[in-house]
Tab-separated table of C-alpha atoms and ligand atoms in Angstrom:
chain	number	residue	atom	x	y	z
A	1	UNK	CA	87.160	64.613	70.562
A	2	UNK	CA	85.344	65.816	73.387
A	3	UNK	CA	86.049	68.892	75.025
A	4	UNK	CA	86.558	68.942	79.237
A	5	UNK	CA	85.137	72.166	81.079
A	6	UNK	CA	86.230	71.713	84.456
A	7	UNK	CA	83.907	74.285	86.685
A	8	UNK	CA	84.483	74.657	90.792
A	9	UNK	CA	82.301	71.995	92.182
A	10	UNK	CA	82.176	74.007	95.483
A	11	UNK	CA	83.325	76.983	97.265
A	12	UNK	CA	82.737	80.879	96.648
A	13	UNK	CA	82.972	80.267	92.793
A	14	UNK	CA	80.597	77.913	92.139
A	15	UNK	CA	77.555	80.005	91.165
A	16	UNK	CA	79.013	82.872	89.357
A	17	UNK	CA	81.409	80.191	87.076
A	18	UNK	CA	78.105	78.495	85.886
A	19	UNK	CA	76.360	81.720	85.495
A	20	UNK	CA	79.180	83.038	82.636
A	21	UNK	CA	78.294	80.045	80.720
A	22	UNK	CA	74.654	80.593	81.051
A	23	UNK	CA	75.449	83.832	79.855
A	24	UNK	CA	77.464	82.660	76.911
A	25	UNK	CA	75.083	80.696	75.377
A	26	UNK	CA	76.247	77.492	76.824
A	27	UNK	CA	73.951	76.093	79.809
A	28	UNK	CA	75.124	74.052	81.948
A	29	UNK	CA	73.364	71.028	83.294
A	30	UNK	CA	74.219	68.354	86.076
A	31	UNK	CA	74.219	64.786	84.909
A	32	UNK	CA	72.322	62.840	87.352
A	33	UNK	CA	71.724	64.560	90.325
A	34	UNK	CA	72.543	67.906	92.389
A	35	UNK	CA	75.711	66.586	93.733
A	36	UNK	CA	76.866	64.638	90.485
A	37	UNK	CA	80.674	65.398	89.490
A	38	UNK	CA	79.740	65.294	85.833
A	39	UNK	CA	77.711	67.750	83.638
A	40	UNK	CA	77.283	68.516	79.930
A	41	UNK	CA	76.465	71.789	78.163
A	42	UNK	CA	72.610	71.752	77.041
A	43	UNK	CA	72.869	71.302	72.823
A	44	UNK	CA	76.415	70.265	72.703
A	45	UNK	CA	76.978	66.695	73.042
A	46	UNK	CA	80.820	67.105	72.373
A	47	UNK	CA	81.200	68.909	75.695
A	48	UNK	CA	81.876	67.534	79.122
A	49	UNK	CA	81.494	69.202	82.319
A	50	UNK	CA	83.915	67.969	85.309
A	51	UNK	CA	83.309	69.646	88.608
A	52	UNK	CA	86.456	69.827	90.561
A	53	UNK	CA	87.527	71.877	93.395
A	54	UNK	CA	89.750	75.691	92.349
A	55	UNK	CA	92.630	74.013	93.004
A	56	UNK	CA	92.395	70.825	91.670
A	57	UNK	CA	90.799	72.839	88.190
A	58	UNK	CA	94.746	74.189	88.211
A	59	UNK	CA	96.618	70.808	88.376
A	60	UNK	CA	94.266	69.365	85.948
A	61	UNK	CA	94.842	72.226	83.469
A	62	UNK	CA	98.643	71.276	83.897
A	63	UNK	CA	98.498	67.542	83.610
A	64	UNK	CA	96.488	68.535	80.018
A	65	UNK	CA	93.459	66.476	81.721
A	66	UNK	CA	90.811	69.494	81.200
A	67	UNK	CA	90.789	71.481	77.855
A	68	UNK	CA	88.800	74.582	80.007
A	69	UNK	CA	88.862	75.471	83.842
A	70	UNK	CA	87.119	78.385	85.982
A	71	UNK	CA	89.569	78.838	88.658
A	72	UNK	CA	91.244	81.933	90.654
A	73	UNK	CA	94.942	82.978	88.876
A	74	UNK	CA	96.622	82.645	92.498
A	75	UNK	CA	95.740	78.914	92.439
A	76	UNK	CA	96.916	78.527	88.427
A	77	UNK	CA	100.219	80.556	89.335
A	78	UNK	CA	100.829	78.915	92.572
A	79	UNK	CA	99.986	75.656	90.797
A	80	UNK	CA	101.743	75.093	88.120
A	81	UNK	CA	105.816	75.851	87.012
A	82	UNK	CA	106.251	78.479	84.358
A	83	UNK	CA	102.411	78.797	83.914
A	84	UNK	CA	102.285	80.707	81.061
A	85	UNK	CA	104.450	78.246	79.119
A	86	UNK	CA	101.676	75.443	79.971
A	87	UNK	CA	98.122	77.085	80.144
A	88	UNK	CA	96.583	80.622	78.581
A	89	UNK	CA	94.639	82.851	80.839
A	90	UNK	CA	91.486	83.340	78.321
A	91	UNK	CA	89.812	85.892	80.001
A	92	UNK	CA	89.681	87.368	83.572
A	93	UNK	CA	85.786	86.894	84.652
A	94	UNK	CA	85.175	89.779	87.647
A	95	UNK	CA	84.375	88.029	90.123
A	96	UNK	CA	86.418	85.902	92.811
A	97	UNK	CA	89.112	89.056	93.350
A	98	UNK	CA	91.669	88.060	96.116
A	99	UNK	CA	95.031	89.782	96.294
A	100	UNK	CA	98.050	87.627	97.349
A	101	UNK	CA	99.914	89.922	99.712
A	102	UNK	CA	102.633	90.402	102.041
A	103	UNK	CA	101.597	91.337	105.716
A	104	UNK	CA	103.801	92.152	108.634
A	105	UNK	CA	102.896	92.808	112.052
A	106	UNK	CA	101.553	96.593	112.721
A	107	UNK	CA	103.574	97.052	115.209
A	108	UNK	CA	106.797	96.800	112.801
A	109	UNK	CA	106.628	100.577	112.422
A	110	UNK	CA	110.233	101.084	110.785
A	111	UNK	CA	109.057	98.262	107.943
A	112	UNK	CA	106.959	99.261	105.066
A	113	UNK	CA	108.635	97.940	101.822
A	114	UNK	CA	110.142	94.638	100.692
A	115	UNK	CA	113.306	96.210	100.989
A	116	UNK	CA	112.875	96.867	104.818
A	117	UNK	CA	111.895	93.762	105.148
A	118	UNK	CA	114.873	92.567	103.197
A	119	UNK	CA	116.949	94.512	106.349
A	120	UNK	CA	114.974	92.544	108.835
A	121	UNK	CA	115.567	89.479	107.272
A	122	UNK	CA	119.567	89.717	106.944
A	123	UNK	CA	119.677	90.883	110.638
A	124	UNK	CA	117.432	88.267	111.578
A	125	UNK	CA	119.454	85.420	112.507
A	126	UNK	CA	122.203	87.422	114.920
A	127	UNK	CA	119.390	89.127	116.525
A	128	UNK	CA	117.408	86.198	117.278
A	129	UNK	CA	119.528	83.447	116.478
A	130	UNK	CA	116.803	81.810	113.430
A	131	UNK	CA	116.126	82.812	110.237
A	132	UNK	CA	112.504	85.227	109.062
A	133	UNK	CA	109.422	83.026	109.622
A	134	UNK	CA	107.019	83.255	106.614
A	135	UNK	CA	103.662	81.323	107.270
A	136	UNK	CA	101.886	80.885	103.651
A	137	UNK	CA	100.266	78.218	101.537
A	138	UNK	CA	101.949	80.119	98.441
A	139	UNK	CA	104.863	78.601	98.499
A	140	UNK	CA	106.389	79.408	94.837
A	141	UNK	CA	104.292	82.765	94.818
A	142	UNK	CA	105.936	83.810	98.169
A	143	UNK	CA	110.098	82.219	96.597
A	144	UNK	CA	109.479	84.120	93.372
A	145	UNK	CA	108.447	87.608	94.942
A	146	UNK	CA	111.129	87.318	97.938
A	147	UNK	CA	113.798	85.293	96.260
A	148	UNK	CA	113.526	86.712	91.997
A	149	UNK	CA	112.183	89.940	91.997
A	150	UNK	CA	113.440	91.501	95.959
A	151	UNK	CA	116.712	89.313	96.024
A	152	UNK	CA	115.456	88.340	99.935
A	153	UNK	CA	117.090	84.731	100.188
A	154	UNK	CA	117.650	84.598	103.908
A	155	UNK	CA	114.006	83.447	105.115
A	156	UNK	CA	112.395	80.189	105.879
A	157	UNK	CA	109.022	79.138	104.455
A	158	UNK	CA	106.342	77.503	107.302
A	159	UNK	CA	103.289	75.918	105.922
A	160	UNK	CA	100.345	77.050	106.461
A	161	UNK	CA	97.184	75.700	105.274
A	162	UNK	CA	94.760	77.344	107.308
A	163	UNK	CA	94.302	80.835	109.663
A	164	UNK	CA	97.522	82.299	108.450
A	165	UNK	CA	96.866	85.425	109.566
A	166	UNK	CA	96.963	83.785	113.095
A	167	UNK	CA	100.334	82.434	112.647
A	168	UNK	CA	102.540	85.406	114.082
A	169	UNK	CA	100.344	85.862	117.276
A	170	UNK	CA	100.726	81.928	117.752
A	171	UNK	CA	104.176	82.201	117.323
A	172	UNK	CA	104.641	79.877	114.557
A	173	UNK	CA	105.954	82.447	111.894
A	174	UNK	CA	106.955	86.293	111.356
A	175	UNK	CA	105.128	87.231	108.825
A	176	UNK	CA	102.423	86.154	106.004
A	177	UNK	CA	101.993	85.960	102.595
A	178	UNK	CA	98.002	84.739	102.319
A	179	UNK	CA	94.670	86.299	100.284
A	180	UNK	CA	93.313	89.620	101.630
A	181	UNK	CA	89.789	90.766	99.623
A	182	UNK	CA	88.027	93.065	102.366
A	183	UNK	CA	91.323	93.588	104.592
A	184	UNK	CA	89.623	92.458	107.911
A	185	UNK	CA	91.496	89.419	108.690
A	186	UNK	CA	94.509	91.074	108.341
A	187	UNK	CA	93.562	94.278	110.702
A	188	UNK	CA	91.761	91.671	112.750
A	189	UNK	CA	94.832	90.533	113.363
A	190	UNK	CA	96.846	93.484	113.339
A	191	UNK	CA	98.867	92.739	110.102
A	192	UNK	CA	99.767	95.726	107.570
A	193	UNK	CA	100.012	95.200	103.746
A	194	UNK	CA	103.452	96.350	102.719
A	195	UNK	CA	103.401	99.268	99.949
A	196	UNK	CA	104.956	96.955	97.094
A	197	UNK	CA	103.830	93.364	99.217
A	198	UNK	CA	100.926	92.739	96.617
A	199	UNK	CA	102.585	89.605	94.707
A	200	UNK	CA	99.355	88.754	92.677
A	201	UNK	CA	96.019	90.600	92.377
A	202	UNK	CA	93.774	87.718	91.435
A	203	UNK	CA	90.309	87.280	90.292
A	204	UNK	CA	88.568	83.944	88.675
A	205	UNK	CA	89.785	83.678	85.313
A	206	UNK	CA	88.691	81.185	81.777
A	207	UNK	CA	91.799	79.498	81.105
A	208	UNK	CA	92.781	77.130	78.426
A	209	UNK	CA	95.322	74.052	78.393
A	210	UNK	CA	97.940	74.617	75.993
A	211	UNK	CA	97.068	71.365	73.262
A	212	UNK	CA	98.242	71.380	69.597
A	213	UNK	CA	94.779	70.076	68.665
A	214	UNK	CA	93.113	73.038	70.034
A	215	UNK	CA	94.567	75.294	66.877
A	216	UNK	CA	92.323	73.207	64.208
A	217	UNK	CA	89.212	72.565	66.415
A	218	UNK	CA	86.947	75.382	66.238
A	219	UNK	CA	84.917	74.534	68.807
A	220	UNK	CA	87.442	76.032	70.962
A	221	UNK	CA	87.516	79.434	69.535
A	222	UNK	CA	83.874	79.112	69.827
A	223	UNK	CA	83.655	78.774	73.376
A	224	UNK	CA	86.609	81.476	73.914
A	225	UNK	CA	84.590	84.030	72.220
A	226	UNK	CA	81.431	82.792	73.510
A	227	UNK	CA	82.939	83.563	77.178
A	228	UNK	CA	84.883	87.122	75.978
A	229	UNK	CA	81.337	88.608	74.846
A	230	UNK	CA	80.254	88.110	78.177
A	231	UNK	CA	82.210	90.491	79.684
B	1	ATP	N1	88.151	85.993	100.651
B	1	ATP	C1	88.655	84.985	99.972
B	1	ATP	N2	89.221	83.964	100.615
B	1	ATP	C2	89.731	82.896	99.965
B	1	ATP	N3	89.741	82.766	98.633
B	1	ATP	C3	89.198	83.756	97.936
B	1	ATP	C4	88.627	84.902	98.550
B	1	ATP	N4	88.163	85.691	97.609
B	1	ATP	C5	88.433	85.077	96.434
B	1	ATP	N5	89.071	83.915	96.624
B	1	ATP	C6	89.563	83.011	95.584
B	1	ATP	O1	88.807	81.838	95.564
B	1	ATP	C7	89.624	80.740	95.150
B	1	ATP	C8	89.468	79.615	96.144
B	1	ATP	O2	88.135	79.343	96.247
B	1	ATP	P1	87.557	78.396	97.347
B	1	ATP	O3	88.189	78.720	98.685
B	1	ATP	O4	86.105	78.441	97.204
B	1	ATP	O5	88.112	77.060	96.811
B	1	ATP	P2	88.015	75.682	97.469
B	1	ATP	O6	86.852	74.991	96.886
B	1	ATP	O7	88.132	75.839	98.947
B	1	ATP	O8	89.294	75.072	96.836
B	1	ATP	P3	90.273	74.052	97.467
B	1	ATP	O9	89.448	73.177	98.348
B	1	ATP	O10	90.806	73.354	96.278
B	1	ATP	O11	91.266	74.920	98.189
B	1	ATP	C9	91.045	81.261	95.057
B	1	ATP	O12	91.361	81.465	93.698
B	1	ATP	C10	90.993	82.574	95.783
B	1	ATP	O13	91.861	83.548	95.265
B	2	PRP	O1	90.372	90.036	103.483
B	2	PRP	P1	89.235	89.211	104.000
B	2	PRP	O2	87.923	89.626	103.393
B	2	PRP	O3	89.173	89.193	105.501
B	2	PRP	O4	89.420	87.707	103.482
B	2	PRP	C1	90.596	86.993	103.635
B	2	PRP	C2	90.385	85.711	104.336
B	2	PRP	O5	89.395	84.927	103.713
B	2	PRP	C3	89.905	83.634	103.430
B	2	PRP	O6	89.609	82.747	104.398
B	2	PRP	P2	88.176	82.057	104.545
B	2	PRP	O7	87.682	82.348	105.899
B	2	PRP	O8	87.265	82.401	103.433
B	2	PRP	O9	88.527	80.557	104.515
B	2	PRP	P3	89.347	79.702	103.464
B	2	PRP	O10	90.773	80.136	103.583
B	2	PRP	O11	89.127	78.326	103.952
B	2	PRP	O12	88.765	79.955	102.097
B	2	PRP	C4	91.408	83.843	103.330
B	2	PRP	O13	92.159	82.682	103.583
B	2	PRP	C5	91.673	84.924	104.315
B	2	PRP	O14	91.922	84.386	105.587
């Protein structure tokens, strides 16, 4: 059997996801040229490299496609149902750190927890005749936080797949629920962090497809550990 690393092909991740396998002993070469979608591991004819972007690296974990991905944990959780259950988070790597937060406008003085904002959002409707506007891409990181863990349930969800933090200036939502790393989108555009509004603190992470014929192949616990010393 051959084993399927799938590594970001682009994006902010790129370099520092091939540099952790340099560093583990397992270099990483394209097949073909710079912008081939295929790679192998120098030495190890038994393993493939597939370069696919973060968040297709999550859905391919899922679907059992991949036996390996380098990917942020926002994309895996946001990704996939009951993520745990399907995939293992091997190691966390230290590098692509995002937290998924909740932002409300500055100006919402009297709101500073989820359970102020749980006020706002039962009042919302008779004061403005709608329900709370959340703009996100997150949609089952934003329903978990709001709707399982703060019992919130009177909101509505407005996709957003770009400038989020835009969104409530534009009018087209409330509030956010997006990535913050350095903070200055959000004070850019005069959003606060509520004190218990961080859903996820993620960072690019080795994870592992959940197979039965991963237990017997050691090859697997080779790379695992190979990765772990690393860090
Ligand atoms: N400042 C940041 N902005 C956006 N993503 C960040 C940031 N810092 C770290 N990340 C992480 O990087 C990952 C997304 O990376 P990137 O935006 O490079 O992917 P991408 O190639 O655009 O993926 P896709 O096209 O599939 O969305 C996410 O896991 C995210 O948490
Ligand atoms: O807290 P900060 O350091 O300001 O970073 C957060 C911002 O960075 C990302 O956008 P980016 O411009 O990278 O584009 P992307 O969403 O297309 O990745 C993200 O979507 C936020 O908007």
């Amino acid at each position: 059997m051959t084993i399927t690393i799938a590594l970001p092909s682009k994006g902010r991740m790129k370099d520092d996801a091939s540099a952790i396998f340099e560093r583990a002993g397992l270099p990483i070469v394209a097949v073909g040229n710079d912008r081939s979608y295929r790679g192998r591991v120098e030495g190890h004819e038994d393993i493939e490299i597939a370069f696919l972007s973060a968040s297709e690296i999550a859905r391919e974990l899922g679907a059992g496609a991949v036996d390996f991905g380098v990917t942020g944990e926002d994309l895996v959780r946001e990704g996939l149902v009951d993520a745990d259950r399907q995939v293992e988070i091997v190691a966390r790597l230290g590098f692509g750190h995002a937290d998924v937060v909740v932002a409300v406008p500055e100006i919402w003085l009297d709101v500073d927890t989820m359970a102020d904002l749980g006020d706002v959002a039962a009042d919302f409707r008779a004061r403005h005749g709608r329900r709370l506007q959340i703009a996100t891409k997150y949609w089952r990181l934003t329903q978990q936080h709001f709707s399982s863990q703060h019992g919130i349930q009177l909101y509505r969800i407005v996709e957003s797949l770009g400038a989020t933090e835009g969104a409530p200036a534009a009018g087209q939502a409330d509030i956010i629920v997006d990535i913050t790393s350095t903070g200055s989108t959000l004070r850019a555009n005069h959003l606060k962090i509520l004190s218990d509004g961080v859903i996820l603190k993620s960072q690019a992470c080795l994870v592992r497809a959940r197979k039965s014929a991963h237990e017997s192949d050691p090859r697997i616990a080779h790379i695992v550990d190979a990765v772990r010393n690393t860090l």
